[in-house]
Amino acid sequence: MPFVISIAQLNFTVGDVPGNAQKIIHAARQAHAAGARLLLTPELALCGYAAEDLFLRSAFLSACEQALAEVAAATAALPGLTVVVGHPRRLNHLADEAADEAGHGLCHNAASVLRAGRTEHTYAKQYLPNYGVFDERRYFLPGEGSCVFEVEGVRIGLLICEDAWYPGPARRAQQAGAQMLVTLNASPYHLGKGAEREQVMRERVLETGLPLVYAHLVGGQDEVVFEGRSFALNADGSVAARAPGFEEKMLLAQVSQAQSAITIEAEVAPRESWEAELWSALVLGVRDYVGKNGFPGVLLGLSGGIDSALVLAIAVDALGADKVRTVMMPSPYTADISWIDARDMAARLKVRYDEIAIAPQFEAFKTALAPQFAGLPEDTTEENLQARIRGTLLMALSNKFGSLVLTTGNKSEMATGYCTLYGDMAGGFAVIKDVVKTRVFALARWRNAHDPFGTGAGPIPERIITRPPSAELRPDQTDQDSLPPYEVLDAIVERYMENDEPVGDIVRAGFAQSDVEGVTRLIRINEYKRRQAPIGVRVTRRSFGKDWRYPITNKFKG
C-alpha cells in the first residue's frame, strides 16, 4: 500500500546530544502528524557531524546511548512510525589496546531502526572515508553485512553515506531482499558536489534497479558546510524529489507500489546557479559559526576594497545589520574614494560604522623604531605595521564587546601569502578564505543584482568592484605590482593546489613558466602563515583547512 517517507533535513549541533535528541523527537511527531510511516534522519544526527575526538571520550558515547534510548521511548507513542536515527555505537567488546593496534576508535558510525519503543536493527557504516576533510578511520571500525527492514510491506535497504558511493553495499542490500534503498548522509559541500552526488546515486540505482532516498544534513560545523538538498531517485534514475538547499526542510515523499514496481513522488526544488549556491554556503557558514558558538555579533575592518565589501554583505545576509559593526581605519595612504565608498556601503546596509585613524599609532611605531632602522629604506616592514595596528584595534574592540572579528582575506591571498600575520589575518573567522579573487568579483556582481535574504539590493558601490584592487599600504600601490593578473593566478592555484597538477604540466598547459614557478614558490613558502590563520568556510574541493596538510619545512618544488 502507498506510504509516506519524511526526510528530516535538519541542522544539528555537534555535542548538543540532548538538544539533538529533542529535535529528532519533534521531527518524529511532525512526521507522524503528516501521516508518514518512515522518518529518516541524517548521518550521526544524534551527536552532530563531525564530532572528531569527542568520539574517543567514553562519557560522550554514554550520552549518545542515553539519548538514543530517550528517542526510542518518546517515539513509542507514535504508532505506525518507524524512525531511523544516525548515531555512534560503542563497541563494548573491544579492549582499548585492540582498538589502538588497529588504528581505530571503539565505535561504529551507525544507524538504528526504531519502532514501537525499541531498536529493531542497527546498521554500521562499512566504507570509512579517510581523505579530504574526513578522518573516520581514526574513530570508527567498519561494519559488515546488510540491514533490510520492512515498512508497509516494502523491504528497505539501509546505507550510510560513503557506502552508497561504492557498488558493494547497495548490491548486498538488494541480494538481502531490499526493494528500495535509503541512505543517511553528512556529505560536506563544495561547488558542484550536489550534481556529483545525484550522479553517483543514479549509478547505484541503475546498477540495482532500486529506487533510492538520500537524507542529508544541513548546517555549518566549523569550516565545513552541509547544504541539504536531500533527494530521491526512481528506479529509472530520474529525480523524484529534491529538497531546497541550505535550509531546514521536512520533505515528504509518497511511496507507491504497483505490482513489483516502486515509485516515489514529491516536490522537486530547482537547481541554483553556482553564484547563488556559493553565496548561500558562505551565509550559512557564517550564521552557524557565530550562532552555535554564542557570539553576540561580528565586526570587521571596512577598507573600501572589494574583499571587505563582500564579507560585509555576507555577514549582513547571515546575521542582520544589527549584529554587524564596521570600522574604517584609514592610513596616510588611504585614498579619499576608499573613505567615501566605505561610508556609502555601510549606509546602504544600515550597519554601525566607525572611523579610527591609524596615522598617530603608525608615527609612534616609526619613531620608536627609528634608532633600530637608521639608514634603512622603508619597505614591507612599514606596510605590515599598518596592518598590525588595524588588527590590534579590531581585537581590542572584540575583547571589549565580545564580537567575533571576521577577516577579509581571499584564497588567492592565502595561497600566495599576500596577507600579514597578526595584521589583516588577525581574527576569529575567515569568511572568504576559500574564494579566489576572480570569484570574489563575480559574487560581488551577483549580489548587486540579487537580494536573496531581503537585506537590500545593490549593497556594494560600483566603484568598489571596478577600481583596481590595492592594499593601500604605500603610495600608488596595486595588487598586480607583485602578483600576476588574478585570472592567471587563480587558474594556477586551482591546478596546483586543488587538483595536484605538477608544475611541468601547468606550464605545458600554456602558462608562463615564470608565473607558474613564482606562484607555486609563494604557495610553498607561505605555509607557516596559513597554519596561523583562522578557519573559514570551505567551498571548494580543497581548501586551506583540514584537507590541506603540507609541511611547513619543505624543499620540494614539483
XYZ file of C-alpha atoms in Angstrom:
558
model
C 0.000 0.000 0.000
C 1.227 3.587 -0.503
C 3.007 5.276 2.373
C 4.873 8.499 3.117
C 8.543 8.905 3.947
C 9.587 12.012 5.854
C 13.181 13.198 5.383
C 14.362 15.278 8.335
C 16.811 17.624 6.620
C 17.739 19.377 9.849
C 20.565 21.428 11.330
C 22.069 19.551 14.263
C 24.780 20.848 16.598
C 27.874 18.819 17.419
C 27.938 17.852 21.083
C 24.419 19.044 21.895
C 23.236 15.489 22.328
C 20.118 16.293 24.432
C 19.155 19.109 22.048
C 19.655 16.918 19.003
C 17.556 14.170 20.578
C 14.715 16.609 21.212
C 14.989 17.816 17.626
C 14.608 14.254 16.360
C 11.634 13.638 18.652
C 9.974 16.839 17.446
C 10.601 15.821 13.831
C 9.092 12.396 14.534
C 5.952 13.992 15.914
C 5.719 16.259 12.880
C 6.187 13.315 10.539
C 3.578 11.238 12.352
C 1.082 14.098 12.256
C 1.656 14.359 8.492
C 0.855 10.686 8.050
C 4.428 9.483 7.483
C 5.301 5.865 8.179
C 9.084 6.293 7.965
C 11.302 9.113 9.240
C 14.912 9.361 8.082
C 17.477 11.492 9.927
C 20.955 12.389 8.620
C 24.176 10.557 9.391
C 25.213 10.856 13.072
C 22.282 13.200 13.674
C 22.164 12.358 17.372
C 25.638 13.689 18.125
C 26.222 16.005 15.171
C 28.761 15.600 12.387
C 31.674 15.570 12.769
C 32.303 15.172 16.493
C 36.003 14.401 15.934
C 37.849 13.409 19.123
C 34.648 13.527 21.148
C 34.217 10.012 19.762
C 37.209 8.987 21.873
C 35.525 10.114 25.107
C 33.602 7.441 26.970
C 31.254 9.993 28.545
C 30.281 11.261 25.106
C 29.392 7.788 23.873
C 27.403 7.177 27.055
C 25.447 10.378 26.477
C 24.644 9.213 22.934
C 23.455 5.836 24.211
C 21.167 7.502 26.738
C 19.797 9.901 24.126
C 19.051 7.072 21.692
C 17.070 5.304 24.409
C 15.155 8.540 25.062
C 14.312 8.892 21.366
C 13.113 5.295 21.229
C 10.926 5.777 24.309
C 9.458 9.076 23.091
C 8.617 7.765 19.626
C 6.876 4.685 21.067
C 3.861 6.941 21.441
C 3.704 7.390 17.660
C 2.050 4.187 16.406
C 2.904 3.060 12.901
C 6.026 5.260 12.609
C 9.490 3.809 12.033
C 12.388 6.152 12.815
C 15.929 5.710 11.502
C 18.483 7.572 13.629
C 22.153 8.136 12.857
C 24.400 7.788 15.931
C 27.731 6.407 17.169
C 27.555 2.919 18.649
C 30.122 1.915 21.254
C 31.749 -1.489 20.793
C 31.995 -2.662 24.374
C 33.537 -5.991 23.473
C 36.762 -4.407 22.224
C 39.618 -3.636 24.541
C 41.312 -0.274 24.241
C 44.586 -1.979 23.286
C 42.956 -3.840 20.394
C 41.463 -0.664 19.013
C 44.742 1.208 19.342
C 46.636 -1.519 17.498
C 44.094 -1.423 14.682
C 44.383 2.351 14.479
C 40.660 2.786 15.147
C 38.391 4.041 17.871
C 35.913 1.970 19.795
C 32.687 2.632 17.930
C 30.703 2.265 14.747
C 29.220 5.024 12.644
C 25.766 3.537 12.952
C 22.079 3.926 12.162
C 19.346 2.290 14.216
C 15.809 1.415 13.142
C 13.453 2.341 15.980
C 9.904 1.079 16.148
C 7.374 0.769 18.960
C 9.879 1.939 21.548
C 12.694 -0.476 20.742
C 15.675 -0.825 18.444
C 14.821 -3.413 15.790
C 18.018 -3.197 13.719
C 21.361 -1.394 13.785
C 23.498 -0.967 10.698
C 27.171 0.069 10.793
C 28.845 2.070 8.031
C 31.263 -0.086 6.049
C 33.255 2.375 3.957
C 35.025 4.881 6.218
C 36.377 7.890 4.291
C 39.859 8.990 5.234
C 40.605 11.705 2.685
C 39.913 15.412 2.327
C 38.209 16.650 5.494
C 37.412 13.088 6.606
C 39.310 11.016 9.155
C 36.681 8.444 10.104
C 39.182 5.605 10.455
C 40.566 7.427 13.480
C 37.263 6.903 15.282
C 35.299 4.046 13.769
C 35.595 0.403 12.865
C 33.918 -0.694 9.615
C 30.679 -2.627 9.790
C 29.687 -5.772 7.961
C 26.616 -7.260 6.341
C 23.345 -5.677 5.289
C 20.331 -4.200 7.027
C 16.908 -4.665 5.442
C 13.730 -3.691 7.297
C 10.100 -3.513 6.247
C 7.660 -0.597 6.159
C 4.099 -1.126 4.885
C 5.149 -4.272 3.045
C 8.149 -2.672 1.298
C 11.602 -4.066 2.145
C 14.095 -1.208 2.588
C 17.893 -1.494 2.488
C 19.776 0.891 4.785
C 23.105 2.512 3.860
C 25.223 5.307 5.352
C 26.820 7.964 3.129
C 30.126 6.607 1.742
C 28.635 3.120 1.455
C 26.438 4.380 -1.365
C 29.432 5.696 -3.304
C 30.539 2.109 -3.977
C 28.541 -0.699 -5.637
C 29.038 -3.391 -2.979
C 26.780 -2.336 -0.084
C 23.824 -1.500 -2.346
C 24.204 -4.781 -4.195
C 24.362 -6.735 -0.931
C 21.213 -4.987 0.307
C 19.482 -5.977 -2.928
C 20.625 -9.576 -2.517
C 19.211 -9.495 1.032
C 15.797 -8.696 -0.418
C 15.693 -4.875 -0.479
C 13.131 -3.326 -2.825
C 14.365 0.235 -2.283
C 17.384 1.918 -0.701
C 17.662 4.687 1.871
C 20.943 6.350 2.806
C 21.729 8.666 5.721
C 24.326 11.295 4.876
C 26.583 14.074 6.079
C 28.441 14.981 2.899
C 30.412 18.262 3.056
C 29.602 20.881 0.462
C 31.838 22.168 -2.268
C 30.962 23.765 -5.574
C 29.443 21.143 -7.861
C 29.046 18.492 -5.153
C 25.250 18.389 -5.398
C 25.213 17.316 -9.031
C 28.056 14.872 -8.359
C 26.089 13.224 -5.539
C 22.975 12.781 -7.616
C 25.001 11.266 -10.447
C 26.758 8.737 -8.205
C 23.484 7.763 -6.557
C 21.967 7.385 -10.038
C 24.700 4.849 -10.788
C 23.660 2.817 -7.718
C 20.013 2.977 -8.795
C 20.730 1.840 -12.358
C 23.033 -0.948 -11.141
C 20.426 -2.370 -8.780
C 17.175 -1.272 -10.373
C 16.072 0.013 -6.953
C 14.782 3.500 -6.135
C 16.817 5.447 -3.576
C 16.144 8.111 -0.932
C 19.042 10.306 0.145
C 18.581 12.042 3.539
C 21.141 14.783 4.031
C 22.336 17.057 6.816
C 22.134 20.839 6.567
C 24.158 23.399 8.528
C 27.617 24.710 9.272
C 30.172 22.989 11.505
C 33.416 24.918 11.961
C 34.858 25.195 8.436
C 32.504 22.670 6.814
C 29.034 23.337 5.417
C 26.378 20.725 4.665
C 23.891 22.026 2.139
C 20.976 19.645 2.499
C 19.325 19.170 -0.905
C 18.080 15.748 0.153
C 16.627 13.893 -2.814
C 15.073 10.707 -4.124
C 15.577 8.847 -7.392
C 13.174 6.471 -9.045
C 14.353 3.152 -10.418
C 14.982 4.650 -13.845
C 17.363 7.225 -12.338
C 15.000 10.175 -12.676
C 14.820 12.725 -9.859
C 11.635 12.069 -7.874
C 12.259 14.541 -5.043
C 14.683 17.261 -4.069
C 14.640 19.498 -1.010
C 15.877 23.080 -1.233
C 19.479 23.727 -0.293
C 20.955 25.463 2.743
C 17.783 25.401 4.834
C 15.939 23.015 7.097
C 13.151 21.053 5.478
C 10.847 18.208 6.428
C 10.476 16.691 2.980
C 7.535 14.328 2.475
C 7.758 11.728 -0.282
C 4.932 9.428 -1.377
C 5.983 5.813 -1.999
C 3.689 3.707 -4.177
C 3.912 0.084 -5.247
C 2.213 -1.283 -8.343
C 2.933 -4.979 -8.728
C 6.728 -5.127 -8.283
C 7.460 -1.531 -9.299
C 8.038 1.061 -6.580
C 7.787 4.750 -7.409
C 8.437 7.891 -5.375
C 6.728 11.245 -5.812
C 7.456 14.570 -4.062
C 8.327 18.180 -4.710
C 11.499 18.798 -6.705
C 13.305 22.008 -5.830
C 15.117 23.598 -8.792
C 18.880 23.787 -9.052
C 20.507 27.144 -8.363
C 23.265 28.990 -10.205
C 26.755 28.447 -8.862
C 26.793 32.012 -7.561
C 23.538 31.526 -5.658
C 24.631 28.279 -4.037
C 28.081 29.636 -3.172
C 26.506 32.709 -1.601
C 24.124 30.551 0.441
C 27.019 28.345 1.596
C 29.018 31.336 2.824
C 25.999 32.843 4.558
C 25.126 29.564 6.291
C 28.738 29.009 7.333
C 28.920 32.432 8.978
C 25.477 32.208 10.587
C 26.118 28.829 12.197
C 29.674 29.560 13.313
C 28.559 32.757 15.033
C 25.268 31.384 16.350
C 26.375 27.941 17.520
C 29.393 29.407 19.318
C 27.352 32.090 21.053
C 28.957 35.267 19.714
C 26.697 38.312 20.100
C 27.758 39.687 16.726
C 30.674 40.366 14.415
C 32.937 43.235 13.442
C 35.266 43.760 10.527
C 37.622 46.301 9.069
C 35.904 48.014 6.143
C 38.563 49.344 3.794
C 36.641 50.489 0.761
C 38.033 47.483 -1.141
C 36.161 44.575 -2.669
C 37.128 41.831 -0.195
C 35.860 43.609 2.910
C 32.811 44.768 0.954
C 31.930 41.184 0.053
C 32.464 39.971 3.628
C 30.225 42.760 4.919
C 27.418 41.817 2.528
C 27.702 38.142 3.519
C 27.703 38.997 7.219
C 24.568 41.149 6.959
C 22.756 38.454 4.973
C 23.811 35.892 7.593
C 23.159 37.817 10.801
C 21.225 41.000 10.098
C 22.537 44.555 10.218
C 22.077 44.893 13.976
C 24.730 42.240 14.657
C 27.373 43.659 12.320
C 29.790 46.504 13.103
C 32.289 48.003 10.676
C 35.410 50.020 11.367
C 37.257 52.098 8.784
C 40.903 52.587 9.809
C 42.482 54.989 7.320
C 46.228 55.416 6.999
C 48.196 58.160 5.242
C 47.911 56.076 2.047
C 44.136 55.586 2.097
C 42.534 57.167 -0.959
C 39.609 59.524 -0.487
C 37.407 57.276 -2.595
C 38.016 54.455 -0.121
C 36.529 56.549 2.688
C 33.621 57.599 0.522
C 32.810 54.087 -0.688
C 33.138 52.530 2.773
C 30.731 55.080 4.259
C 28.354 54.585 1.343
C 28.248 50.809 1.713
C 27.763 50.931 5.473
C 24.851 53.322 4.957
C 23.301 51.087 2.279
C 23.327 48.083 4.614
C 22.428 50.134 7.709
C 25.279 48.788 9.849
C 27.211 50.598 12.532
C 30.186 52.398 11.035
C 33.126 53.926 12.922
C 36.377 55.540 11.834
C 39.645 55.244 13.729
C 42.626 56.876 12.034
C 45.848 54.902 12.445
C 48.280 57.677 11.478
C 49.122 58.580 15.119
C 49.903 54.972 16.041
C 51.834 54.460 12.818
C 54.016 57.500 13.501
C 54.548 56.386 17.098
C 55.805 52.981 15.942
C 58.109 54.533 13.360
C 59.512 56.924 15.944
C 60.112 54.135 18.437
C 61.854 52.018 15.792
C 63.833 54.851 14.146
C 67.069 54.142 16.020
C 66.908 50.481 15.034
C 66.048 51.238 11.394
C 68.537 54.063 10.958
C 69.924 54.191 7.399
C 67.434 51.638 6.054
C 64.751 52.465 3.471
C 61.065 51.892 4.117
C 59.778 48.578 2.765
C 57.170 45.956 3.607
C 58.052 46.396 7.284
C 56.229 49.713 7.372
C 53.386 48.285 5.279
C 52.894 45.432 7.725
C 52.987 47.809 10.681
C 49.825 49.433 9.367
C 48.067 46.094 9.010
C 49.108 45.069 12.528
C 47.858 48.330 14.026
C 44.487 47.655 12.435
C 44.486 44.080 13.705
C 45.244 45.283 17.234
C 42.387 47.793 17.145
C 39.896 45.238 15.901
C 40.938 42.677 18.507
C 40.651 45.322 21.246
C 37.071 46.027 20.173
C 36.418 42.283 20.074
C 37.742 41.821 23.593
C 35.752 44.737 24.946
C 32.402 43.928 23.327
C 32.606 40.181 22.695
C 32.054 40.371 18.945
C 33.855 37.998 16.601
C 36.346 39.589 14.198
C 35.775 38.484 10.610
C 38.901 38.574 8.494
C 38.560 39.535 4.851
C 41.399 37.777 3.003
C 40.570 35.634 -0.032
C 42.025 32.340 -1.256
C 44.343 33.987 -3.774
C 45.930 35.962 -0.954
C 46.090 32.967 1.380
C 47.783 30.931 -1.334
C 50.480 33.493 -2.079
C 50.970 34.925 1.407
C 49.630 38.314 0.302
C 48.492 38.915 3.867
C 50.032 39.958 7.180
C 50.408 37.749 10.216
C 48.859 39.437 13.267
C 47.529 42.110 10.912
C 44.739 41.506 8.401
C 44.959 37.808 9.352
C 44.044 38.630 12.970
C 40.520 37.481 13.739
C 38.296 34.539 14.520
C 36.710 33.513 11.230
C 37.956 33.916 7.660
C 34.764 34.138 5.624
C 36.187 34.067 2.088
C 39.495 32.268 2.636
C 38.377 29.583 0.136
C 37.116 32.048 -2.503
C 39.654 33.095 -5.143
C 39.758 36.718 -6.247
C 38.057 36.186 -9.598
C 35.118 34.599 -7.778
C 35.114 37.484 -5.311
C 34.421 39.844 -8.221
C 31.783 37.502 -9.664
C 29.997 37.162 -6.328
C 30.023 40.927 -5.799
C 28.368 41.465 -9.169
C 25.869 38.673 -8.496
C 24.923 40.053 -5.075
C 24.386 43.518 -6.507
C 21.927 42.028 -8.971
C 20.137 39.821 -6.397
C 18.785 40.225 -2.877
C 18.403 36.623 -1.652
C 17.858 37.436 2.039
C 15.960 40.702 1.738
C 18.663 42.890 3.248
C 18.812 45.323 0.344
C 19.563 45.310 -3.355
C 22.819 46.668 -4.777
C 24.737 46.836 -1.468
C 28.220 47.237 -2.984
C 29.111 50.583 -4.597
C 30.017 50.008 -8.242
C 33.374 51.740 -7.906
C 34.480 49.145 -5.332
C 34.007 46.475 -7.999
C 35.580 48.345 -10.909
C 38.638 50.021 -9.346
C 41.980 48.137 -9.372
C 42.493 46.208 -6.110
C 45.036 47.703 -3.700
C 46.153 47.100 -0.129
C 46.801 50.878 0.152
C 49.884 50.425 2.304
C 52.156 52.618 0.160
C 51.631 55.317 -2.465
C 50.006 54.222 -5.757
C 50.031 50.537 -4.784
C 48.062 47.875 -6.713
C 47.917 44.109 -6.232
C 49.395 43.488 -9.669
C 52.622 45.218 -8.654
C 53.726 41.913 -7.158
C 51.263 39.291 -8.435
C 50.230 38.016 -11.892
C 46.765 39.009 -13.138
C 44.168 37.265 -10.996
C 42.812 35.287 -13.956
C 46.272 33.714 -14.282
C 46.997 33.445 -10.563
C 43.679 31.791 -9.720
C 43.966 29.279 -12.543
C 47.434 28.250 -11.335
C 46.206 27.971 -7.737
C 43.333 25.757 -8.821
C 45.531 23.474 -10.886
C 48.406 23.204 -8.395
C 46.654 23.395 -5.035
C 43.176 21.989 -5.653
C 43.964 19.456 -8.398
C 47.572 18.494 -7.513
C 48.845 19.110 -11.047
C 52.649 19.064 -11.369
C 54.436 22.312 -12.208
C 55.553 20.968 -15.574
C 52.018 20.042 -16.594
C 50.755 23.527 -15.734
C 53.471 25.089 -17.890
C 52.646 22.738 -20.758
C 49.012 23.799 -20.432
C 50.072 27.244 -21.683
C 51.006 29.217 -18.560
C 54.250 31.177 -18.468
C 56.938 29.255 -16.622
C 57.886 32.332 -14.612
C 54.296 32.746 -13.423
C 53.922 29.077 -12.527
C 57.214 28.885 -10.672
C 56.569 32.196 -8.938
C 53.078 31.305 -7.741
C 53.952 27.775 -6.636
C 57.000 29.105 -4.771
C 54.763 31.553 -2.902
C 52.339 28.751 -2.039
C 55.215 26.671 -0.696
C 56.979 29.309 1.408
C 53.820 30.739 2.996
C 52.609 27.585 4.667
C 53.785 28.959 8.018
C 51.316 31.835 7.657
C 48.369 29.629 6.757
C 48.969 27.436 9.812
C 48.294 30.518 11.948
C 45.235 31.731 10.048
C 41.683 31.460 11.400
C 39.404 28.819 9.957
C 36.900 29.770 7.285
C 34.131 28.334 5.148
C 35.217 25.506 2.846
C 33.520 25.853 -0.556
C 35.918 24.151 -2.994
C 37.089 20.586 -3.416
C 40.231 21.501 -1.492
C 40.615 24.377 0.917
C 43.463 25.629 3.066
C 41.971 23.809 6.045
C 41.670 20.231 7.214
C 42.084 18.923 3.677
C 45.445 20.700 3.135
C 48.206 19.119 5.225
C 51.515 20.230 3.803
C 54.738 20.510 5.804
C 55.981 23.977 6.681
C 59.600 22.948 6.184
C 59.535 21.765 2.580
C 62.043 21.967 -0.290
C 60.061 20.020 -2.880
C 59.320 22.115 -5.967
C 57.426 19.786 -8.306
